[in-house]
mmCIF file of N, CA and C in Angstrom:
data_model
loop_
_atom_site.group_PDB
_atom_site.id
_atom_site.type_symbol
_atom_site.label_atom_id
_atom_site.label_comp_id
_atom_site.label_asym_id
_atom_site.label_seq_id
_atom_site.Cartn_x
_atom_site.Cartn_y
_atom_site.Cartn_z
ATOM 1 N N UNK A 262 -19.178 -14.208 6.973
ATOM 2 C CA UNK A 262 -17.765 -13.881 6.876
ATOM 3 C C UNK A 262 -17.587 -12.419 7.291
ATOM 4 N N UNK A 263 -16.443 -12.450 8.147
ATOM 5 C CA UNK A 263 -16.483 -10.871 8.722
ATOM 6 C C UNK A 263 -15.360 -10.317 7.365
ATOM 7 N N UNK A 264 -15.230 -8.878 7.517
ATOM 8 C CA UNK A 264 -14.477 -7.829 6.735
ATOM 9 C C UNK A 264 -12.900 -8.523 7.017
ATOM 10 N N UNK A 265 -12.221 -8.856 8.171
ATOM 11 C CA UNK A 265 -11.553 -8.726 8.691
ATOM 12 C C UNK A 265 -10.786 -10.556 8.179
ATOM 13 N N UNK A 266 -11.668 -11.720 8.159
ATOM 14 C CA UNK A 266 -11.977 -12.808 7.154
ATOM 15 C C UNK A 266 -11.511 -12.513 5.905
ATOM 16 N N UNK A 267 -12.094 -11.521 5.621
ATOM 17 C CA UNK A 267 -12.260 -11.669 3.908
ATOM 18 C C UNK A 267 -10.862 -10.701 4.010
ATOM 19 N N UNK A 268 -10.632 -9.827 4.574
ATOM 20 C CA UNK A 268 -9.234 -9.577 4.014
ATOM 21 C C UNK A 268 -8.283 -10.285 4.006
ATOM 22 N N UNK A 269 -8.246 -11.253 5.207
ATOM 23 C CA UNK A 269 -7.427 -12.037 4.903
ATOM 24 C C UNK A 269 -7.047 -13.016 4.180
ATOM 25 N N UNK A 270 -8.120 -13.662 3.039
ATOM 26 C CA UNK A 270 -8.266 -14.478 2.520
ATOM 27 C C UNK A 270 -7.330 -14.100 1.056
ATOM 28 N N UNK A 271 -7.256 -12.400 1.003
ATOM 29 C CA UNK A 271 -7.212 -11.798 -0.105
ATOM 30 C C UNK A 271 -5.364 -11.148 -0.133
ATOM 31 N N UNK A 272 -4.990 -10.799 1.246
ATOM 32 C CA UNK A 272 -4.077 -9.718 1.401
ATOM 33 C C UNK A 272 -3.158 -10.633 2.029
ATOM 34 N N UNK A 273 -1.769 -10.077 1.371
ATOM 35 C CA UNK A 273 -0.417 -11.030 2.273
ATOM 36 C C UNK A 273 -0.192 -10.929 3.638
ATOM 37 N N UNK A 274 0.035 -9.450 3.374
ATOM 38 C CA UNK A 274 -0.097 -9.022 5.189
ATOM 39 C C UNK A 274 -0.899 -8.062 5.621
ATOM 40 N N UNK A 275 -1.660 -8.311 6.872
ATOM 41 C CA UNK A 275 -2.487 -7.326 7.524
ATOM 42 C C UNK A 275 -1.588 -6.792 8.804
ATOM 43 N N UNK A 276 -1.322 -5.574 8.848
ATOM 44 C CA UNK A 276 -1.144 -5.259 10.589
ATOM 45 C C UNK A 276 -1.934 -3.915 11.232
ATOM 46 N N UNK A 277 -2.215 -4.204 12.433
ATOM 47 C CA UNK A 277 -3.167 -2.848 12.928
ATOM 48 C C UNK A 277 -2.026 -1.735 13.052
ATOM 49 N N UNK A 278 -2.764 -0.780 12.941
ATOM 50 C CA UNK A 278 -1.514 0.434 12.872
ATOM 51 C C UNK A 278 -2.308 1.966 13.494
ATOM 52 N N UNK A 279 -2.250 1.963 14.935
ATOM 53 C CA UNK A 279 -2.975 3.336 15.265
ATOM 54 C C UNK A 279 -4.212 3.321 14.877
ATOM 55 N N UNK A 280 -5.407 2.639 15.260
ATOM 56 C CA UNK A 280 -6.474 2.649 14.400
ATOM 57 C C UNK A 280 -6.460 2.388 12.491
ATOM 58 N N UNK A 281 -5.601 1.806 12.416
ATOM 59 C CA UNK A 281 -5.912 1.639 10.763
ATOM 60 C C UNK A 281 -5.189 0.128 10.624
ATOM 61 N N UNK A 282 -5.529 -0.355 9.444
ATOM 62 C CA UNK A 282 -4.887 -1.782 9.010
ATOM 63 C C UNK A 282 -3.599 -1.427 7.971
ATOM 64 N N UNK A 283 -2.667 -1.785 8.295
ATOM 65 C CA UNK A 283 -1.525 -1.737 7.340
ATOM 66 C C UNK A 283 -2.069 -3.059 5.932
ATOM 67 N N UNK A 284 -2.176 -2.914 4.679
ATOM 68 C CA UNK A 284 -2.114 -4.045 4.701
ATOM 69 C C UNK A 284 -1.375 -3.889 2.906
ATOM 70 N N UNK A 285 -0.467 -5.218 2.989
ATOM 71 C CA UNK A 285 0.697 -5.477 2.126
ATOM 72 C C UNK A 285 -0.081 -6.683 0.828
ATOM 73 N N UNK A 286 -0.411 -5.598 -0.456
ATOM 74 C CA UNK A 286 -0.959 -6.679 -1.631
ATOM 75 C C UNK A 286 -0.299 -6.676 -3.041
ATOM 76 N N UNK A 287 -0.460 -7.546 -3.718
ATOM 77 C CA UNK A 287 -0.001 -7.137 -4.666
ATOM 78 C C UNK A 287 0.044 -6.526 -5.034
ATOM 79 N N UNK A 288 -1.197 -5.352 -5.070
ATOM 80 C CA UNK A 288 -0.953 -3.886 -6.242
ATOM 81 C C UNK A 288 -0.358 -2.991 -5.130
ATOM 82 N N UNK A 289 0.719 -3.383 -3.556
ATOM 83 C CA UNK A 289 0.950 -1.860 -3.661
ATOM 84 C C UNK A 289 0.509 -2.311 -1.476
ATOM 85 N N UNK A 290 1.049 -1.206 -1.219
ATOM 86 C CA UNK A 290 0.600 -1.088 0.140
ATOM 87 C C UNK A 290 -0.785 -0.136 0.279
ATOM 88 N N UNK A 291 -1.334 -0.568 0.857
ATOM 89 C CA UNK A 291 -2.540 -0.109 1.200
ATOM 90 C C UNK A 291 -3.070 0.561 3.016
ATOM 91 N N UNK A 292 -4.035 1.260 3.137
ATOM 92 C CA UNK A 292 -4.484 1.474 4.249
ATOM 93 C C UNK A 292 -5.837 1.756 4.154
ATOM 94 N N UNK A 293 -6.282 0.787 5.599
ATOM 95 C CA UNK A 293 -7.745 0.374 5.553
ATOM 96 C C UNK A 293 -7.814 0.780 6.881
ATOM 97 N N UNK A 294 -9.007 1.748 7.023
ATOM 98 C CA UNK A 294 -9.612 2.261 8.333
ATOM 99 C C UNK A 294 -10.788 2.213 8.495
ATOM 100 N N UNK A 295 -11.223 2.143 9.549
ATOM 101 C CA UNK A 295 -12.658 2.255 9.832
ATOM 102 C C UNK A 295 -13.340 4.023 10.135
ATOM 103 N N UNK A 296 -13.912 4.404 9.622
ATOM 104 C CA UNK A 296 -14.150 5.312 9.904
ATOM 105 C C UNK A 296 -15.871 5.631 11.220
ATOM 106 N N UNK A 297 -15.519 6.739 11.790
ATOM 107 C CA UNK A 297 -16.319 7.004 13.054
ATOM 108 C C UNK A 297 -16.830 8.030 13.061
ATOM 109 N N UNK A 298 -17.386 8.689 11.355
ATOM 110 C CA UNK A 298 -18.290 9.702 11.049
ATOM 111 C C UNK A 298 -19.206 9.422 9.751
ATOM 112 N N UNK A 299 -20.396 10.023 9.864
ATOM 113 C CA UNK A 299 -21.039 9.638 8.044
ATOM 114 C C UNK A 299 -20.567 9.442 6.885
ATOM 115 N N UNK A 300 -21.434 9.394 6.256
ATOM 116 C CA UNK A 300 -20.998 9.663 5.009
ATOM 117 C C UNK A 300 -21.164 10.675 4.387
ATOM 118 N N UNK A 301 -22.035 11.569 4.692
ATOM 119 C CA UNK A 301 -21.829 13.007 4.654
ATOM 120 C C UNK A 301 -20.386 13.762 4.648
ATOM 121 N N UNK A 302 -20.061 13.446 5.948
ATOM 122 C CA UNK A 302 -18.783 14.299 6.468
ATOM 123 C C UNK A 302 -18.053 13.202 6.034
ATOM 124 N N UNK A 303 -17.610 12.099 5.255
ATOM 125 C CA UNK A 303 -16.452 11.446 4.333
ATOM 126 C C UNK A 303 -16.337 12.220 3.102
ATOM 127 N N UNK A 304 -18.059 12.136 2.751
ATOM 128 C CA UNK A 304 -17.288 12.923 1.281
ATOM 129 C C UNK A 304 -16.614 13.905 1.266
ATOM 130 N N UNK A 305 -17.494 14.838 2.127
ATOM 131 C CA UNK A 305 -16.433 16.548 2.292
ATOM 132 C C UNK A 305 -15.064 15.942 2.510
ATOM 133 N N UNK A 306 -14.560 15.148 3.050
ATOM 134 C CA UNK A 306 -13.205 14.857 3.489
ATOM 135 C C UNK A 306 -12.744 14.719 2.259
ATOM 136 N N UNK A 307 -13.143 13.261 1.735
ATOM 137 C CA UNK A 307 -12.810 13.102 -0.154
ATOM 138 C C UNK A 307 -12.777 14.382 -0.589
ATOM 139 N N UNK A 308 -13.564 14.940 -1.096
ATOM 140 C CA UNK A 308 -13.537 16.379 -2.049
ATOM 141 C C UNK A 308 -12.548 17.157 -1.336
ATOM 142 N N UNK A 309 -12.249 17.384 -0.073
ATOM 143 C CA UNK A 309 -11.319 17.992 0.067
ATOM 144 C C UNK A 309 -10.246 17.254 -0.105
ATOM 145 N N UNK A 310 -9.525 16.325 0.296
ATOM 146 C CA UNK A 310 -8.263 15.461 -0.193
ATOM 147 C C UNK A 310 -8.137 15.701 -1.943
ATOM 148 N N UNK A 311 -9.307 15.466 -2.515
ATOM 149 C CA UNK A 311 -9.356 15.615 -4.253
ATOM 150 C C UNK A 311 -8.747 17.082 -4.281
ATOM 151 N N UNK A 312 -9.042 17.736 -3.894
ATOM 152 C CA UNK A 312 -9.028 19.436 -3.494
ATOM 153 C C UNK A 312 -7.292 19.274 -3.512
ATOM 154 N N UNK A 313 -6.808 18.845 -2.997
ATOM 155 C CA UNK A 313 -5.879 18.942 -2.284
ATOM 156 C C UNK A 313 -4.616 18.534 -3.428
ATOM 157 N N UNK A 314 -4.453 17.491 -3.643
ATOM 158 C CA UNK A 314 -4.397 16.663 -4.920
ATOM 159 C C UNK A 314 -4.427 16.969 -5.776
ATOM 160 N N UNK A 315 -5.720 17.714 -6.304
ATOM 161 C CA UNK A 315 -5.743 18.247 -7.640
ATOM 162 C C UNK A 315 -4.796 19.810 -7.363
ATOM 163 N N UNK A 316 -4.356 20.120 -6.409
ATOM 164 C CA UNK A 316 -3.847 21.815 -6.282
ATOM 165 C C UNK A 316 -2.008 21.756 -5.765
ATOM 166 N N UNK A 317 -1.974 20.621 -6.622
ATOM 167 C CA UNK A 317 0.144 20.194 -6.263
ATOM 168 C C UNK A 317 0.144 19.688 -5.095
ATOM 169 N N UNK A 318 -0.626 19.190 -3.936
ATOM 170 C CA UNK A 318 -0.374 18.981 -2.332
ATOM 171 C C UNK A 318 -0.011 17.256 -2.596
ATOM 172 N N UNK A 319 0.974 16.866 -2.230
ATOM 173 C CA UNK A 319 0.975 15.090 -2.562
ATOM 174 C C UNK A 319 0.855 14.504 -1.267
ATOM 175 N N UNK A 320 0.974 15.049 -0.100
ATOM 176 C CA UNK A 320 1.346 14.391 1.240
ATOM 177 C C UNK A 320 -0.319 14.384 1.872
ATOM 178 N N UNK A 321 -1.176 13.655 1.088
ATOM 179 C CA UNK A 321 -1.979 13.323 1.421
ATOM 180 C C UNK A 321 -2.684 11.764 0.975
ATOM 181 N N UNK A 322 -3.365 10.906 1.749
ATOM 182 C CA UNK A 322 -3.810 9.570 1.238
ATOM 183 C C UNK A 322 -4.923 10.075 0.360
ATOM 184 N N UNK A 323 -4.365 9.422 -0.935
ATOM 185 C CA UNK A 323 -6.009 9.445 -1.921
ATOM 186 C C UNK A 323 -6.453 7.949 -1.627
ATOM 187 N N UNK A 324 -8.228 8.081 -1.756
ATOM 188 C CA UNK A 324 -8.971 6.931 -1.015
ATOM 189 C C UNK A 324 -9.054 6.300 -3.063
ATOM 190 N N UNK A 325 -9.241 4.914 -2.429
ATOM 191 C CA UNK A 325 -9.583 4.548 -3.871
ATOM 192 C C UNK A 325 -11.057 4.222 -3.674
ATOM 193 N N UNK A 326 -12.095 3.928 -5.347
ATOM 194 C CA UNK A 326 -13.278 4.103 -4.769
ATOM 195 C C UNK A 326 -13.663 2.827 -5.239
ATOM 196 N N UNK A 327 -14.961 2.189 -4.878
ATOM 197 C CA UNK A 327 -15.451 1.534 -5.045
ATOM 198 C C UNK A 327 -15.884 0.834 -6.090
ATOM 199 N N UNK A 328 -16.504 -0.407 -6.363
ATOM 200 C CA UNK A 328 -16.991 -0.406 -7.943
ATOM 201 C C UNK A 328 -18.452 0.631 -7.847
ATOM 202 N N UNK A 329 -18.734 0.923 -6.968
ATOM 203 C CA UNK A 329 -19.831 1.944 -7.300
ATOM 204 C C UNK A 329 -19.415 3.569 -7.348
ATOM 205 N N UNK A 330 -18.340 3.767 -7.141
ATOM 206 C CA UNK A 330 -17.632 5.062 -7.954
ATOM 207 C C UNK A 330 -17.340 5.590 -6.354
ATOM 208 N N UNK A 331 -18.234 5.301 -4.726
ATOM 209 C CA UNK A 331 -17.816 5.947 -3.580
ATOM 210 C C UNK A 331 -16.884 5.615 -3.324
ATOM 211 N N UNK A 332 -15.693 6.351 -2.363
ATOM 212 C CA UNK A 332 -14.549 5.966 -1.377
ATOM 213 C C UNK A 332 -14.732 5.310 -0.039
ATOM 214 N N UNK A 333 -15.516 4.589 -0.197
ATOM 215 C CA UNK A 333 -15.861 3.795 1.717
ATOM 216 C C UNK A 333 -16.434 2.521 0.921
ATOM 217 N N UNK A 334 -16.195 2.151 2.043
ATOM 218 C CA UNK A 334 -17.436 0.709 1.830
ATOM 219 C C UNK A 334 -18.262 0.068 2.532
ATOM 220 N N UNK A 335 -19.517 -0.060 3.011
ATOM 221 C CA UNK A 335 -20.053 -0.153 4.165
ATOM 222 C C UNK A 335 -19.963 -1.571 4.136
ATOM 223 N N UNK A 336 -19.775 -1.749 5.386
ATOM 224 C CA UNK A 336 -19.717 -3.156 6.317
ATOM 225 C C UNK A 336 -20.400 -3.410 7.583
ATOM 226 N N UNK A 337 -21.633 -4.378 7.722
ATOM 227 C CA UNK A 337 -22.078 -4.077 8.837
ATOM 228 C C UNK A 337 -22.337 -2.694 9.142
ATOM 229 N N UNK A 338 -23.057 -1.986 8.922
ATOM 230 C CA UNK A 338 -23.331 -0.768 8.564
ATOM 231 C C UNK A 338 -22.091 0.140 9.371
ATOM 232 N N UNK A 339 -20.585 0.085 9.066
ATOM 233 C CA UNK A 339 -19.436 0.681 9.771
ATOM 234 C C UNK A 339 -18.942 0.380 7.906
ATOM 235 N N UNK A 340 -18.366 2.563 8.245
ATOM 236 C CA UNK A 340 -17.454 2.719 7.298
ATOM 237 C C UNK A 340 -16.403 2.601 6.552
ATOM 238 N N UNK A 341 -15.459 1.926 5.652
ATOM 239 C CA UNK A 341 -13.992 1.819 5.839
ATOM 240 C C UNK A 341 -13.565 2.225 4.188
ATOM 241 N N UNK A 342 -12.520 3.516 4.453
ATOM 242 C CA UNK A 342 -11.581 3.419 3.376
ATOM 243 C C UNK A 342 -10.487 2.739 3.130
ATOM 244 N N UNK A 343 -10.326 2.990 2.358
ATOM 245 C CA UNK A 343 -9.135 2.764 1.652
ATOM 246 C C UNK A 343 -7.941 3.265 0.607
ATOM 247 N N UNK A 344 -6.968 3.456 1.137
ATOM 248 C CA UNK A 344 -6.198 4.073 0.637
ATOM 249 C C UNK A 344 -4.694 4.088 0.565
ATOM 250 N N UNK A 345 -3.921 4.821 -0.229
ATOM 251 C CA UNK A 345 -2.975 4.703 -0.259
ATOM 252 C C UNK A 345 -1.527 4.668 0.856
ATOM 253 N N UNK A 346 -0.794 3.624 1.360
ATOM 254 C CA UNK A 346 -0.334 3.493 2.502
ATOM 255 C C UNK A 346 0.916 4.557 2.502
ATOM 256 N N UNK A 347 0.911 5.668 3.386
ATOM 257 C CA UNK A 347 1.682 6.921 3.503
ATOM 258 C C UNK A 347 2.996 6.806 4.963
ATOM 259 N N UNK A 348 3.873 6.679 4.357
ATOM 260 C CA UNK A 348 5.220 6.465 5.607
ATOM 261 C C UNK A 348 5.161 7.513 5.804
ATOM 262 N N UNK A 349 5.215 7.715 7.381
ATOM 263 C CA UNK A 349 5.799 9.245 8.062
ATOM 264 C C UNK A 349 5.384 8.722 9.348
ATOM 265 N N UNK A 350 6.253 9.578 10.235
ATOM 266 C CA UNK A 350 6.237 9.839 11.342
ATOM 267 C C UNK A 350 5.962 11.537 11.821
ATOM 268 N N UNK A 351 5.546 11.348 13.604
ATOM 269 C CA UNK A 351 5.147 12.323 14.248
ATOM 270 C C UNK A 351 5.998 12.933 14.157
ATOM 271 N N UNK A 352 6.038 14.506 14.145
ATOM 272 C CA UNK A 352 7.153 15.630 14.269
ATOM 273 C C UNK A 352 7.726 15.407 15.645
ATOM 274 N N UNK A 353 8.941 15.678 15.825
ATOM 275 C CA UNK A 353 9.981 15.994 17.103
ATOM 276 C C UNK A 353 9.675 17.283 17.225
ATOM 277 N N UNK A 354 8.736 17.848 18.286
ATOM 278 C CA UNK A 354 8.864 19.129 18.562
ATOM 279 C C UNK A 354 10.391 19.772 19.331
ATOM 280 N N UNK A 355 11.238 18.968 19.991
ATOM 281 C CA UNK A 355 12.358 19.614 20.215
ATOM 282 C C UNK A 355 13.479 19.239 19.539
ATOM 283 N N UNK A 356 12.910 19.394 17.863
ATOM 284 C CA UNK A 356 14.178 19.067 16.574
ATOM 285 C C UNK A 356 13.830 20.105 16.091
ATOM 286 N N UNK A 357 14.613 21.135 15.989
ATOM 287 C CA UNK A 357 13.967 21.879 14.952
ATOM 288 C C UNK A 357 14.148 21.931 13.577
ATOM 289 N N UNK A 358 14.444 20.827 13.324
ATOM 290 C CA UNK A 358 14.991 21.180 11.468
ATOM 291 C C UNK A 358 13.327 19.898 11.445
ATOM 292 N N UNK A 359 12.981 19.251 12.141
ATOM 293 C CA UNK A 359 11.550 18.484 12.136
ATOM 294 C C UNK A 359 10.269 19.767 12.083
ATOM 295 N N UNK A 360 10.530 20.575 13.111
ATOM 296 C CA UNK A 360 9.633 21.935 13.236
ATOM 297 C C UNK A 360 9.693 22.306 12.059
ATOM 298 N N UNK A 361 10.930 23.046 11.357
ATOM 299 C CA UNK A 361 10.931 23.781 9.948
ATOM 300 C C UNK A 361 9.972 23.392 8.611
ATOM 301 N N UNK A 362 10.403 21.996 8.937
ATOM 302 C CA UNK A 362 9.788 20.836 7.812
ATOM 303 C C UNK A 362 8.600 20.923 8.255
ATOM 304 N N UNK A 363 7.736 20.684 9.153
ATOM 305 C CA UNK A 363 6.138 20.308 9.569
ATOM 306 C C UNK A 363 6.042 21.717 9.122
ATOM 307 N N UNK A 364 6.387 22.934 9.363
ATOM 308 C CA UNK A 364 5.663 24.217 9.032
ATOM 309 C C UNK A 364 5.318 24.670 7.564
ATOM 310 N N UNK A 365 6.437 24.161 6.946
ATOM 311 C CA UNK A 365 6.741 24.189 5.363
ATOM 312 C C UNK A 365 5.489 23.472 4.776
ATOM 313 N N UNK A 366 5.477 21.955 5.514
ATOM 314 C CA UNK A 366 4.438 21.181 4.471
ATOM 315 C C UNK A 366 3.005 21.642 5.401
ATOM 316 N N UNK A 367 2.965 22.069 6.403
ATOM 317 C CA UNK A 367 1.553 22.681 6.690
ATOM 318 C C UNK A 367 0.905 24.204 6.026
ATOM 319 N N UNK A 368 2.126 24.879 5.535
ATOM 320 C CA UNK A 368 1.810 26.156 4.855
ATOM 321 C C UNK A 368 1.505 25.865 3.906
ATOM 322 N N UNK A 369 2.003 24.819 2.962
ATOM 323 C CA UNK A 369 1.800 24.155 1.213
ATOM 324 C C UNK A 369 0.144 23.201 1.419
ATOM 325 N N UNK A 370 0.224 22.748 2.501
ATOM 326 C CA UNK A 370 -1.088 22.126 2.580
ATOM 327 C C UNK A 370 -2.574 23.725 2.699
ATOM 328 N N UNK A 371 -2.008 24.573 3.448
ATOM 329 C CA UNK A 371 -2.966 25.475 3.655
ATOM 330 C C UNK A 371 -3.099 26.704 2.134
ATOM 331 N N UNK A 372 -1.754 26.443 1.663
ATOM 332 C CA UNK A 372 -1.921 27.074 -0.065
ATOM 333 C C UNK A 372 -3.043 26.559 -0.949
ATOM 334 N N UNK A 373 -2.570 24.854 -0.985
ATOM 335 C CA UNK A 373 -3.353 24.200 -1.819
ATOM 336 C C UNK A 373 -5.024 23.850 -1.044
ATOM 337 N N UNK A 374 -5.136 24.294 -0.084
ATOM 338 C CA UNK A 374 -6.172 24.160 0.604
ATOM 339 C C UNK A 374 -7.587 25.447 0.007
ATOM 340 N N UNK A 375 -7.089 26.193 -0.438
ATOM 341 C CA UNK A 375 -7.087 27.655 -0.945
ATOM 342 C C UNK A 375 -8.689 27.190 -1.970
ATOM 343 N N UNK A 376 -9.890 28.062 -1.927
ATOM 344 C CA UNK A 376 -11.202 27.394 -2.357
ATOM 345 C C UNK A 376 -11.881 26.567 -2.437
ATOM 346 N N UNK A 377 -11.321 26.112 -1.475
ATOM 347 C CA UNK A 377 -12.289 24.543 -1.251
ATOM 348 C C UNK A 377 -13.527 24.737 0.380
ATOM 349 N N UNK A 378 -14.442 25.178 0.073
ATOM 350 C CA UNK A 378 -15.348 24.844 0.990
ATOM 351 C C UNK A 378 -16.016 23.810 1.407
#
């Protein structure tokens, strides 16, 4: 049974979305990606998102974790989180009240970004 099988067996709706799976379940919208780096460089990602999260920043996906406590899940030895499904769209660079806004939440992201190596 592939990943892709078994979600469906489980989830109302699946749709691909830019490299990621939209997918619509009972507890909630979700987003499922495959990821195309270790697991090394996931966790730093996790700890930084936790980072992020834990320091007032909300406009970020928290991954949920596993029953073994990680945020991925290996499949066929290919990575995939999962996480919370986040509405937004790309900035209008020739809007500027879109500009104002992307600068605002990129300065609050680079506040709360603040000790996290």
């Amino acid at each position: 049974m592939t990943a892709e099988t078994t979600l469906k067996a489980y989830e109302k709706v699946i749709k691909a979305n830019k490299g990621v799976y939209y997918l619509k379940t009972n507890k909630g919208e979700r987003c499922l990606k495959k990821i195309n780096y270790g697991p090394q460089k996931l966790l730093f990602v996790y700890g930084a998102k936790e980072h992020l999260i834990n320091n007032g920043f909300k406009g970020v996906d928290k991954y949920f974790l596993n029953i073994d406590g990680d945020p991925y899940a290996l499949v066929n030895e290919d990575l995939y989180t999962l996480s919370e499904w986040i509405d937004g769209k790309e900035c209008d660079f020739h809007n500027i009240d879109e500009v104002k806004l992307a600068s605002k939440t990129l300065a609050s992201l680079h506040e709360a970004s603040k000790g996290y190596d």
